[in-house]
Amino acid sequence: MLDKNGIAKRIARELKDGYYVNLGIGVPTLVANYIPEGMHVTLQSENGLLGMGPFPTEAEVDPDLINAGKQTVTTLPGSSFFDSATSFGMIRSGRVDLTVLGAMEINDRGDIANWKIPGKMVKGMGGAMDLVASAKNIIVAMMHTNKAGESKLLTECTLPITGLGCVKKVVTDLCVMDITDRGFELKELAPGVTVEMVKNATAGRLVVEGEIPTMEI
Amino acid sequence: MNKVVANADEAVRDIKDGMTLMLGGFGLCGIPENSIAALVRMGVKNLTCISNNAGVDDFGIGLMLKTRQVKKMISSYVGENDEFERQLLSGELEVELIPQGTLAERCRAAGAGIPAFFTPAGYGTEVAEGKEVREFNGKMYLLEHAFDSDFAIVKAWKGDTDGNLIFKGTARNFNPMMAMAGKITIAEVEELLEPGELAANEIHVPGIFVNKIFKGVNYEKRIEQRTVRQN
């Protein structure tokens, strides 16, 4: 099984040279730690920064320089700042090559729910609804089951939807799956995970064809 | 014409109970700290506030939630503000949550003289309820309207007495569009300069959009998530 860093590390293998990438709050943010050496990837932070650098040293901390998770960050040579309308212009017009998001639930048609649990918890959608409505390539990073052990990969989302039919790939603690017309297509298993374990943890339509390789991370 | 006012109290004094305000900032970054403090002192009530977040429990718009001056928040993210979430869930506070890009564009539209626009964000979700849907090139879009606000209150890094503004880093965020969108726009700045001291090529918001400007004091610039790396 993968821990949070393992999930981030596996998602980093989806990066390509020249990509503009938006990373959501939480596990997706960790993907930045595993960008392959020598690969040029530009991180977009929707609060108005393209070319996000690493966390600052104590001396570099600037309250006027944060990412969308409100963490202090730095710039890099070639970075730019812009207003929120310009930022979402980049997103809606499809300039961002890859979006990585967390989710509370997804379904086997690629719908995602990640902003609200009615009556209990409201985080708000932030930029997620804009991202999922426009991004060409969305990967979800999530745990396969919730704290009660119930599947988060469903036939129908039970929570309020963030976007319809947008998730193309999901990387969980158990496996990598593509989401196609046929449902969740199992592509890779995490180390120590069996097809049986994935079947038991997946409530939505699951497609298992041929020998499923164990992922390289 | 003199746009310069002495301080925040003078800047906000025409704001009345029940008005709609836009407040710049993302999280606590680039928020009009001085004006918020003045609104709390003034005690104006039943406000509708358009702002991406509502600050934190004890800073930013959170201060105005605590004093129950806000009737309605229009935001994209509640996040880690416990008092905001509590008032929302208990129904004490009316909250309209909208996608962040839609929030930005509804400000921009208001400042650009565009009454409405179509965006794909929120199609198929609760956000779409009651909204006109139209298909363009095989994709579905929602009709969203420009905001209508009485005052916009923004925070800039530098400004001049003509109202020209320059922002710093990610403190820019919603401030420029809100500055354009307010019927009356108040700008608080860290440095207030004379015309000509800001390079014309570098101005982010032209002074035509700004009605009142003052030099703010004692900026705290609180950090929500102080994250550092070792050398």
Short mmCIF file of C-alpha atoms in Angstrom, two decimals:
data_model
loop_
_atom_site.label_atom_id
_atom_site.label_comp_id
_atom_site.label_asym_id
_atom_site.label_seq_id
_atom_site.Cartn_x
_atom_site.Cartn_y
_atom_site.Cartn_z
CA MET A 1 0.00 0.00 0.00
CA LEU A 2 1.05 3.57 -0.59
CA ASP A 3 1.18 6.32 1.97
CA LYS A 4 0.47 9.94 1.03
CA ASN A 5 4.00 10.47 -0.23
CA GLY A 6 3.82 7.26 -2.26
CA ILE A 7 0.63 8.48 -3.97
CA ALA A 8 2.32 11.81 -4.73
CA LYS A 9 5.41 10.04 -6.05
CA ARG A 10 3.36 7.87 -8.39
CA ILE A 11 1.40 10.87 -9.70
CA ALA A 12 4.69 12.67 -10.37
CA ARG A 13 5.40 10.00 -12.99
CA GLU A 14 2.52 11.46 -15.03
CA LEU A 15 4.38 14.77 -15.41
CA LYS A 16 5.93 15.69 -18.73
CA ASP A 17 8.53 18.25 -19.68
CA GLY A 18 6.95 21.64 -20.37
CA TYR A 19 3.75 20.92 -18.43
CA TYR A 20 1.85 23.66 -16.60
CA VAL A 21 0.38 21.97 -13.53
CA ASN A 22 -2.13 22.96 -10.86
CA LEU A 23 -1.85 21.03 -7.60
CA GLY A 24 -4.72 21.04 -5.11
CA ILE A 25 -4.47 21.28 -1.33
CA GLY A 26 -3.24 18.25 0.67
CA VAL A 27 -1.69 15.18 -0.98
CA PRO A 28 -1.62 16.82 -4.44
CA THR A 29 0.71 19.53 -3.07
CA LEU A 30 3.25 16.79 -2.24
CA VAL A 31 3.60 15.97 -5.95
CA ALA A 32 5.86 19.03 -6.25
CA ASN A 33 8.47 17.21 -4.14
CA TYR A 34 8.87 14.47 -6.76
CA ILE A 35 9.25 16.38 -10.02
CA PRO A 36 11.98 14.45 -11.85
CA GLU A 37 15.41 16.05 -11.96
CA GLY A 38 15.95 18.00 -15.18
CA MET A 39 12.25 18.13 -16.08
CA HIS A 40 10.81 21.61 -16.54
CA VAL A 41 7.37 21.73 -14.91
CA THR A 42 5.69 25.05 -14.07
CA LEU A 43 3.31 25.08 -11.11
CA GLN A 44 0.24 27.31 -11.30
CA SER A 45 -1.27 28.52 -8.05
CA GLU A 46 -4.75 29.90 -8.67
CA ASN A 47 -4.38 32.76 -6.21
CA GLY A 48 -2.14 34.41 -8.78
CA LEU A 49 1.28 32.83 -9.24
CA LEU A 50 2.79 30.94 -12.15
CA GLY A 51 6.15 29.36 -11.45
CA MET A 52 5.76 28.49 -7.79
CA GLY A 53 9.02 27.76 -6.00
CA PRO A 54 9.72 25.76 -2.83
CA PHE A 55 8.83 26.83 0.70
CA PRO A 56 10.94 29.79 1.83
CA THR A 57 13.75 29.72 4.35
CA GLU A 58 12.91 31.53 7.58
CA ALA A 59 14.64 34.64 6.19
CA GLU A 60 12.70 34.52 2.92
CA VAL A 61 9.20 34.31 4.42
CA ASP A 62 6.94 36.94 2.83
CA PRO A 63 3.29 37.25 3.91
CA ASP A 64 2.50 38.68 0.46
CA LEU A 65 3.69 35.49 -1.23
CA ILE A 66 1.51 32.45 -0.61
CA ASN A 67 0.03 29.56 -2.57
CA ALA A 68 -3.62 28.55 -2.90
CA GLY A 69 -3.27 26.51 0.30
CA LYS A 70 -2.24 29.76 2.05
CA GLN A 71 1.24 28.37 2.64
CA THR A 72 4.23 30.68 2.32
CA VAL A 73 6.14 29.93 -0.90
CA THR A 74 8.81 31.48 -3.12
CA THR A 75 9.16 32.48 -6.75
CA LEU A 76 11.62 31.13 -9.32
CA PRO A 77 13.36 32.79 -12.25
CA GLY A 78 10.56 33.24 -14.80
CA SER A 79 7.73 33.40 -12.27
CA SER A 80 4.84 35.81 -12.75
CA PHE A 81 2.08 37.29 -10.61
CA PHE A 82 -1.40 38.11 -11.85
CA ASP A 83 -4.92 38.80 -10.60
CA SER A 84 -7.58 36.14 -9.96
CA ALA A 85 -9.51 36.81 -13.18
CA THR A 86 -6.36 36.24 -15.25
CA SER A 87 -5.60 33.13 -13.22
CA PHE A 88 -8.95 31.55 -13.98
CA GLY A 89 -8.62 32.72 -17.56
CA MET A 90 -5.62 30.40 -17.81
CA ILE A 91 -7.64 27.60 -16.28
CA ARG A 92 -10.86 27.98 -18.27
CA SER A 93 -9.08 28.43 -21.58
CA GLY A 94 -7.31 25.10 -21.14
CA ARG A 95 -3.72 26.30 -20.70
CA VAL A 96 -3.13 24.13 -17.65
CA ASP A 97 -1.93 20.69 -18.82
CA LEU A 98 -2.54 18.71 -15.65
CA THR A 99 -4.68 19.22 -12.55
CA VAL A 100 -4.25 17.08 -9.45
CA LEU A 101 -7.04 17.17 -6.88
CA GLY A 102 -8.12 15.41 -3.73
CA ALA A 103 -11.64 13.97 -3.50
CA MET A 104 -14.14 12.72 -0.94
CA GLU A 105 -15.86 10.55 -3.56
CA ILE A 106 -15.60 9.82 -7.27
CA ASN A 107 -17.78 7.62 -9.43
CA ASP A 108 -17.13 5.28 -12.35
CA ARG A 109 -18.14 7.96 -14.86
CA GLY A 110 -15.53 10.41 -13.59
CA ASP A 111 -17.80 12.64 -11.48
CA ILE A 112 -16.10 14.10 -8.41
CA ALA A 113 -17.37 15.32 -5.02
CA ASN A 114 -14.97 17.21 -2.79
CA TRP A 115 -16.44 20.38 -1.33
CA LYS A 116 -19.24 19.67 1.11
CA ILE A 117 -20.84 17.14 3.44
CA PRO A 118 -24.39 18.45 3.94
CA GLY A 119 -25.12 19.38 7.53
CA LYS A 120 -21.65 18.42 8.73
CA MET A 121 -18.82 20.07 6.93
CA VAL A 122 -18.51 22.79 4.36
CA LYS A 123 -15.14 23.67 2.93
CA GLY A 124 -16.39 25.39 -0.19
CA MET A 125 -15.38 24.64 -3.72
CA GLY A 126 -12.65 27.26 -3.99
CA GLY A 127 -11.23 26.90 -7.48
CA ALA A 128 -12.07 23.22 -7.82
CA MET A 129 -15.29 23.67 -9.82
CA ASP A 130 -13.55 25.93 -12.32
CA LEU A 131 -10.65 23.50 -12.62
CA VAL A 132 -12.74 20.37 -13.12
CA ALA A 133 -15.05 22.09 -15.61
CA SER A 134 -12.19 23.10 -17.88
CA ALA A 135 -9.06 21.02 -17.27
CA LYS A 136 -8.06 18.61 -20.03
CA ASN A 137 -6.38 16.16 -17.73
CA ILE A 138 -7.50 15.60 -14.14
CA ILE A 139 -5.90 13.09 -11.79
CA VAL A 140 -7.45 12.46 -8.39
CA ALA A 141 -5.23 11.61 -5.42
CA MET A 142 -7.19 9.93 -2.63
CA MET A 143 -7.46 7.08 -0.17
CA HIS A 144 -9.43 4.20 -1.61
CA THR A 145 -11.74 3.94 1.42
CA ASN A 146 -12.94 6.33 4.11
CA LYS A 147 -12.23 6.07 7.83
CA ALA A 148 -15.16 3.66 8.22
CA GLY A 149 -13.62 1.40 5.58
CA GLU A 150 -16.25 2.24 2.95
CA SER A 151 -15.33 2.65 -0.68
CA LYS A 152 -14.88 6.19 -2.02
CA LEU A 153 -14.96 4.87 -5.60
CA LEU A 154 -18.67 4.54 -6.29
CA THR A 155 -21.37 3.98 -8.88
CA GLU A 156 -23.04 7.24 -7.81
CA CYS A 157 -21.56 9.95 -5.63
CA THR A 158 -23.64 10.47 -2.48
CA LEU A 159 -22.16 13.90 -1.71
CA PRO A 160 -22.80 17.13 -3.64
CA ILE A 161 -20.96 17.03 -6.97
CA THR A 162 -18.05 19.30 -7.87
CA GLY A 163 -18.00 18.39 -11.55
CA LEU A 164 -19.34 15.81 -13.99
CA GLY A 165 -17.37 13.27 -16.00
CA CYS A 166 -14.04 15.01 -15.54
CA VAL A 167 -11.71 12.62 -13.71
CA LYS A 168 -9.48 10.66 -16.10
CA LYS A 169 -7.25 8.84 -13.65
CA VAL A 170 -7.18 8.08 -9.94
CA VAL A 171 -4.20 7.12 -7.80
CA THR A 172 -5.09 5.69 -4.40
CA ASP A 173 -3.21 3.93 -1.62
CA LEU A 174 -4.11 0.66 -3.38
CA CYS A 175 -3.78 1.21 -7.11
CA VAL A 176 -3.84 3.28 -10.28
CA MET A 177 -7.03 3.27 -12.34
CA ASP A 178 -8.08 4.95 -15.55
CA ILE A 179 -11.69 6.06 -15.79
CA THR A 180 -13.18 5.19 -19.16
CA ASP A 181 -16.62 4.45 -20.60
CA ARG A 182 -16.37 1.02 -19.00
CA GLY A 183 -15.71 2.32 -15.48
CA PHE A 184 -12.63 2.03 -13.26
CA GLU A 185 -9.98 0.22 -15.30
CA LEU A 186 -7.34 -1.21 -13.02
CA LYS A 187 -3.90 -0.42 -14.42
CA GLU A 188 -1.36 -0.90 -11.63
CA LEU A 189 -1.31 -2.27 -8.11
CA ALA A 190 0.55 -0.70 -5.22
CA PRO A 191 3.26 -2.91 -3.70
CA GLY A 192 1.71 -5.61 -1.50
CA VAL A 193 -1.81 -5.10 -2.88
CA THR A 194 -3.81 -7.83 -4.67
CA VAL A 195 -6.57 -7.55 -7.26
CA GLU A 196 -8.88 -9.06 -4.64
CA MET A 197 -8.17 -6.20 -2.22
CA VAL A 198 -8.98 -3.66 -4.93
CA LYS A 199 -12.22 -5.49 -5.79
CA ASN A 200 -13.28 -5.47 -2.15
CA ALA A 201 -12.55 -1.76 -1.79
CA THR A 202 -14.19 -0.59 -5.02
CA ALA A 203 -17.97 -0.10 -5.12
CA GLY A 204 -18.19 1.24 -8.68
CA ARG A 205 -17.82 -0.74 -11.95
CA LEU A 206 -14.36 -2.26 -12.00
CA VAL A 207 -12.58 -3.59 -15.08
CA VAL A 208 -9.69 -5.98 -14.52
CA GLU A 209 -8.10 -7.31 -17.70
CA GLY A 210 -5.02 -9.51 -17.95
CA GLU A 211 -2.09 -9.46 -15.58
CA ILE A 212 -2.03 -6.23 -13.52
CA PRO A 213 1.53 -5.04 -12.93
CA THR A 214 2.78 -3.74 -9.61
CA MET A 215 3.62 -0.07 -9.94
CA GLU A 216 7.15 1.24 -10.04
CA ILE A 217 7.66 4.18 -7.74
CA MET B 1 -10.89 66.73 -6.60
CA ASN B 2 -9.16 65.18 -3.64
CA LYS B 3 -9.27 61.39 -3.27
CA VAL B 4 -7.03 61.29 -0.25
CA VAL B 5 -8.66 60.75 3.13
CA ALA B 6 -6.90 60.80 6.46
CA ASN B 7 -7.56 57.29 7.65
CA ALA B 8 -9.78 54.20 7.51
CA ASP B 9 -12.53 55.68 9.69
CA GLU B 10 -12.95 58.58 7.29
CA ALA B 11 -12.79 56.27 4.27
CA VAL B 12 -15.63 53.97 5.39
CA ARG B 13 -17.89 56.56 7.02
CA ASP B 14 -20.49 56.57 4.19
CA ILE B 15 -21.04 52.82 4.46
CA LYS B 16 -24.56 52.20 5.79
CA ASP B 17 -26.40 49.26 7.32
CA GLY B 18 -27.55 46.72 4.75
CA MET B 19 -25.03 47.66 2.05
CA THR B 20 -23.11 45.23 -0.16
CA LEU B 21 -19.33 45.41 0.08
CA MET B 22 -16.54 43.78 -1.89
CA LEU B 23 -13.40 43.12 0.12
CA GLY B 24 -10.14 42.16 -1.58
CA GLY B 25 -7.79 39.43 -0.45
CA PHE B 26 -7.17 35.71 -0.62
CA GLY B 27 -7.10 34.15 2.82
CA LEU B 28 -5.37 36.84 4.89
CA CYS B 29 -3.14 37.87 1.99
CA GLY B 30 -3.89 41.32 0.59
CA ILE B 31 -6.87 42.10 2.84
CA PRO B 32 -7.81 45.69 3.74
CA GLU B 33 -6.90 45.34 7.42
CA ASN B 34 -7.36 48.99 8.35
CA SER B 35 -10.80 49.28 6.76
CA ILE B 36 -12.05 46.08 8.37
CA ALA B 37 -10.96 47.38 11.77
CA ALA B 38 -12.77 50.65 11.04
CA LEU B 39 -15.98 48.82 10.06
CA VAL B 40 -15.84 46.91 13.34
CA ARG B 41 -15.38 50.18 15.29
CA MET B 42 -18.21 51.80 13.36
CA GLY B 43 -20.55 48.86 14.06
CA VAL B 44 -22.37 49.03 10.73
CA LYS B 45 -24.69 46.00 10.40
CA ASN B 46 -26.54 43.64 8.05
CA LEU B 47 -23.78 43.79 5.51
CA THR B 48 -23.46 41.54 2.50
CA CYS B 49 -19.77 40.86 1.97
CA ILE B 50 -18.29 39.56 -1.26
CA SER B 51 -14.84 38.16 -0.53
CA ASN B 52 -13.08 34.94 -1.50
CA ASN B 53 -12.75 33.89 2.15
CA ALA B 54 -13.96 35.26 5.44
CA GLY B 55 -10.59 35.60 7.11
CA VAL B 56 -9.91 33.48 10.18
CA ASP B 57 -11.67 33.37 13.55
CA ASP B 58 -9.85 36.37 14.97
CA PHE B 59 -8.65 38.32 11.93
CA GLY B 60 -9.85 39.73 8.66
CA ILE B 61 -13.58 39.45 7.96
CA GLY B 62 -13.68 36.90 10.79
CA LEU B 63 -13.70 39.91 13.12
CA MET B 64 -16.93 41.15 11.51
CA LEU B 65 -18.52 37.69 11.75
CA LYS B 66 -17.75 37.63 15.45
CA THR B 67 -19.55 40.95 15.97
CA ARG B 68 -22.44 39.69 13.80
CA GLN B 69 -22.19 42.61 11.40
CA VAL B 70 -22.44 40.36 8.37
CA LYS B 71 -25.84 39.16 7.19
CA LYS B 72 -24.56 37.35 4.12
CA MET B 73 -21.20 36.17 2.81
CA ILE B 74 -20.53 35.48 -0.87
CA SER B 75 -17.31 33.47 -1.00
CA SER B 76 -15.67 30.48 -2.64
CA TYR B 77 -14.00 28.90 0.37
CA VAL B 78 -14.83 28.53 4.04
CA GLY B 79 -11.72 26.49 4.66
CA GLU B 80 -10.33 26.51 8.13
CA ASN B 81 -12.49 29.30 9.59
CA ASP B 82 -14.40 27.54 12.39
CA GLU B 83 -16.67 30.46 13.25
CA PHE B 84 -17.63 30.89 9.58
CA GLU B 85 -18.40 27.18 9.26
CA ARG B 86 -20.36 27.20 12.51
CA GLN B 87 -22.53 30.19 11.53
CA LEU B 88 -23.06 28.65 8.09
CA LEU B 89 -24.12 25.24 9.39
CA SER B 90 -26.38 26.71 12.08
CA GLY B 91 -28.02 29.01 9.54
CA GLU B 92 -27.13 32.16 11.50
CA LEU B 93 -25.27 33.47 8.51
CA GLU B 94 -26.54 33.42 4.96
CA VAL B 95 -23.79 32.07 2.72
CA GLU B 96 -23.59 31.83 -1.04
CA LEU B 97 -20.66 29.67 -2.07
CA ILE B 98 -19.59 30.09 -5.66
CA PRO B 99 -16.64 28.85 -7.71
CA GLN B 100 -13.56 31.00 -7.30
CA GLY B 101 -13.16 31.72 -11.01
CA THR B 102 -16.81 32.70 -11.20
CA LEU B 103 -16.35 35.01 -8.21
CA ALA B 104 -13.38 36.66 -9.94
CA GLU B 105 -15.21 36.98 -13.25
CA ARG B 106 -18.39 38.38 -11.66
CA CYS B 107 -16.16 41.13 -10.19
CA ARG B 108 -14.37 41.65 -13.48
CA ALA B 109 -17.66 41.82 -15.39
CA ALA B 110 -18.98 44.45 -12.98
CA GLY B 111 -15.88 46.53 -13.55
CA ALA B 112 -15.95 46.00 -17.29
CA GLY B 113 -19.57 46.99 -17.93
CA ILE B 114 -20.61 43.45 -18.85
CA PRO B 115 -23.91 42.40 -17.21
CA ALA B 116 -23.51 38.63 -17.52
CA PHE B 117 -21.38 35.89 -19.06
CA PHE B 118 -21.32 32.12 -19.57
CA THR B 119 -18.91 29.86 -17.70
CA PRO B 120 -18.64 26.05 -17.48
CA ALA B 121 -17.82 26.06 -13.75
CA GLY B 122 -20.57 24.51 -11.67
CA TYR B 123 -22.54 22.90 -14.50
CA GLY B 124 -24.31 19.81 -13.14
CA THR B 125 -23.84 20.92 -9.52
CA GLU B 126 -25.85 22.78 -6.86
CA VAL B 127 -24.31 25.97 -8.19
CA ALA B 128 -26.33 25.57 -11.40
CA GLU B 129 -29.72 25.58 -9.64
CA GLY B 130 -32.01 28.22 -11.13
CA LYS B 131 -29.46 29.36 -13.69
CA GLU B 132 -29.80 29.48 -17.44
CA VAL B 133 -27.80 26.74 -19.15
CA ARG B 134 -26.60 27.01 -22.72
CA GLU B 135 -24.55 24.78 -24.98
CA PHE B 136 -21.64 26.21 -26.96
CA ASN B 137 -19.62 23.91 -29.23
CA GLY B 138 -20.93 20.82 -27.48
CA LYS B 139 -20.14 21.99 -23.95
CA MET B 140 -22.55 23.20 -21.28
CA TYR B 141 -22.26 26.62 -19.64
CA LEU B 142 -24.06 28.57 -16.91
CA LEU B 143 -25.17 32.17 -17.18
CA GLU B 144 -23.62 34.17 -14.35
CA HIS B 145 -24.27 37.84 -13.57
CA ALA B 146 -21.96 40.71 -12.69
CA PHE B 147 -21.96 41.65 -9.02
CA ASP B 148 -23.70 44.78 -7.87
CA SER B 149 -21.90 46.25 -4.88
CA ASP B 150 -22.12 49.60 -3.13
CA PHE B 151 -18.49 49.76 -2.05
CA ALA B 152 -15.32 47.91 -2.96
CA ILE B 153 -12.54 48.01 -0.40
CA VAL B 154 -9.11 46.96 -1.63
CA LYS B 155 -5.59 46.81 -0.30
CA ALA B 156 -2.64 47.78 -2.50
CA TRP B 157 1.08 47.97 -1.89
CA LYS B 158 1.65 51.42 -3.36
CA GLY B 159 -0.73 54.06 -4.54
CA ASP B 160 -0.60 57.70 -5.52
CA THR B 161 -2.91 60.56 -4.70
CA ASP B 162 -4.61 60.16 -8.11
CA GLY B 163 -5.65 56.64 -7.07
CA ASN B 164 -3.24 54.65 -9.24
CA LEU B 165 -2.40 51.33 -7.60
CA ILE B 166 0.36 48.72 -7.62
CA PHE B 167 0.08 45.38 -5.83
CA LYS B 168 2.77 43.12 -4.44
CA GLY B 169 3.15 39.38 -5.01
CA THR B 170 0.06 37.25 -4.50
CA ALA B 171 -1.53 40.05 -2.46
CA ARG B 172 -2.90 41.20 -5.83
CA ASN B 173 -5.52 38.38 -6.14
CA PHE B 174 -9.08 39.82 -6.25
CA ASN B 175 -8.08 43.41 -5.47
CA PRO B 176 -7.75 44.76 -9.04
CA MET B 177 -11.12 43.45 -10.27
CA MET B 178 -12.87 44.57 -7.11
CA ALA B 179 -11.30 48.02 -7.42
CA MET B 180 -12.87 48.24 -10.89
CA ALA B 181 -16.23 46.90 -9.72
CA GLY B 182 -17.26 49.06 -6.79
CA LYS B 183 -19.73 51.91 -7.24
CA ILE B 184 -17.40 53.59 -4.79
CA THR B 185 -13.91 52.15 -4.39
CA ILE B 186 -11.77 52.66 -1.32
CA ALA B 187 -8.10 51.76 -1.52
CA GLU B 188 -5.81 51.45 1.46
CA VAL B 189 -2.11 51.38 0.66
CA GLU B 190 1.16 50.80 2.46
CA GLU B 191 2.85 53.67 0.68
CA LEU B 192 1.00 56.75 -0.56
CA LEU B 193 2.99 58.67 -3.16
CA GLU B 194 2.67 61.75 -5.31
CA PRO B 195 1.57 61.47 -8.97
CA GLY B 196 4.59 60.60 -11.09
CA GLU B 197 6.31 58.60 -8.40
CA LEU B 198 4.78 55.37 -9.71
CA ALA B 199 6.01 54.42 -13.18
CA ALA B 200 3.08 54.60 -15.62
CA ASN B 201 4.16 51.31 -17.20
CA GLU B 202 3.86 49.48 -13.91
CA ILE B 203 0.45 50.61 -12.67
CA HIS B 204 -1.97 47.70 -12.18
CA VAL B 205 -5.16 49.68 -11.52
CA PRO B 206 -5.56 53.10 -13.12
CA GLY B 207 -6.76 55.83 -10.77
CA ILE B 208 -10.08 56.30 -12.59
CA PHE B 209 -11.42 53.32 -10.65
CA VAL B 210 -10.46 54.59 -7.21
CA ASN B 211 -12.56 57.17 -5.31
CA LYS B 212 -10.88 57.29 -1.92
CA ILE B 213 -7.35 56.41 -0.93
CA PHE B 214 -5.46 56.48 2.36
CA LYS B 215 -2.22 55.30 3.83
CA GLY B 216 -2.86 52.37 6.13
CA VAL B 217 -0.99 51.85 9.38
CA ASN B 218 0.28 48.98 11.52
CA TYR B 219 -0.16 46.22 8.97
CA GLU B 220 -0.03 42.85 10.70
CA LYS B 221 -0.04 40.74 7.52
CA ARG B 222 -0.76 37.57 9.42
CA ILE B 223 0.31 34.29 7.84
CA GLU B 224 -2.15 31.38 7.91
CA GLN B 225 0.24 28.57 7.04
CA ARG B 226 3.80 29.50 7.81
CA THR B 227 5.77 26.84 5.94
CA VAL B 228 9.55 27.00 5.78
CA ARG B 229 12.36 24.78 4.57
CA GLN B 230 15.70 24.27 6.25
CA ASN B 231 18.63 25.86 4.48
#
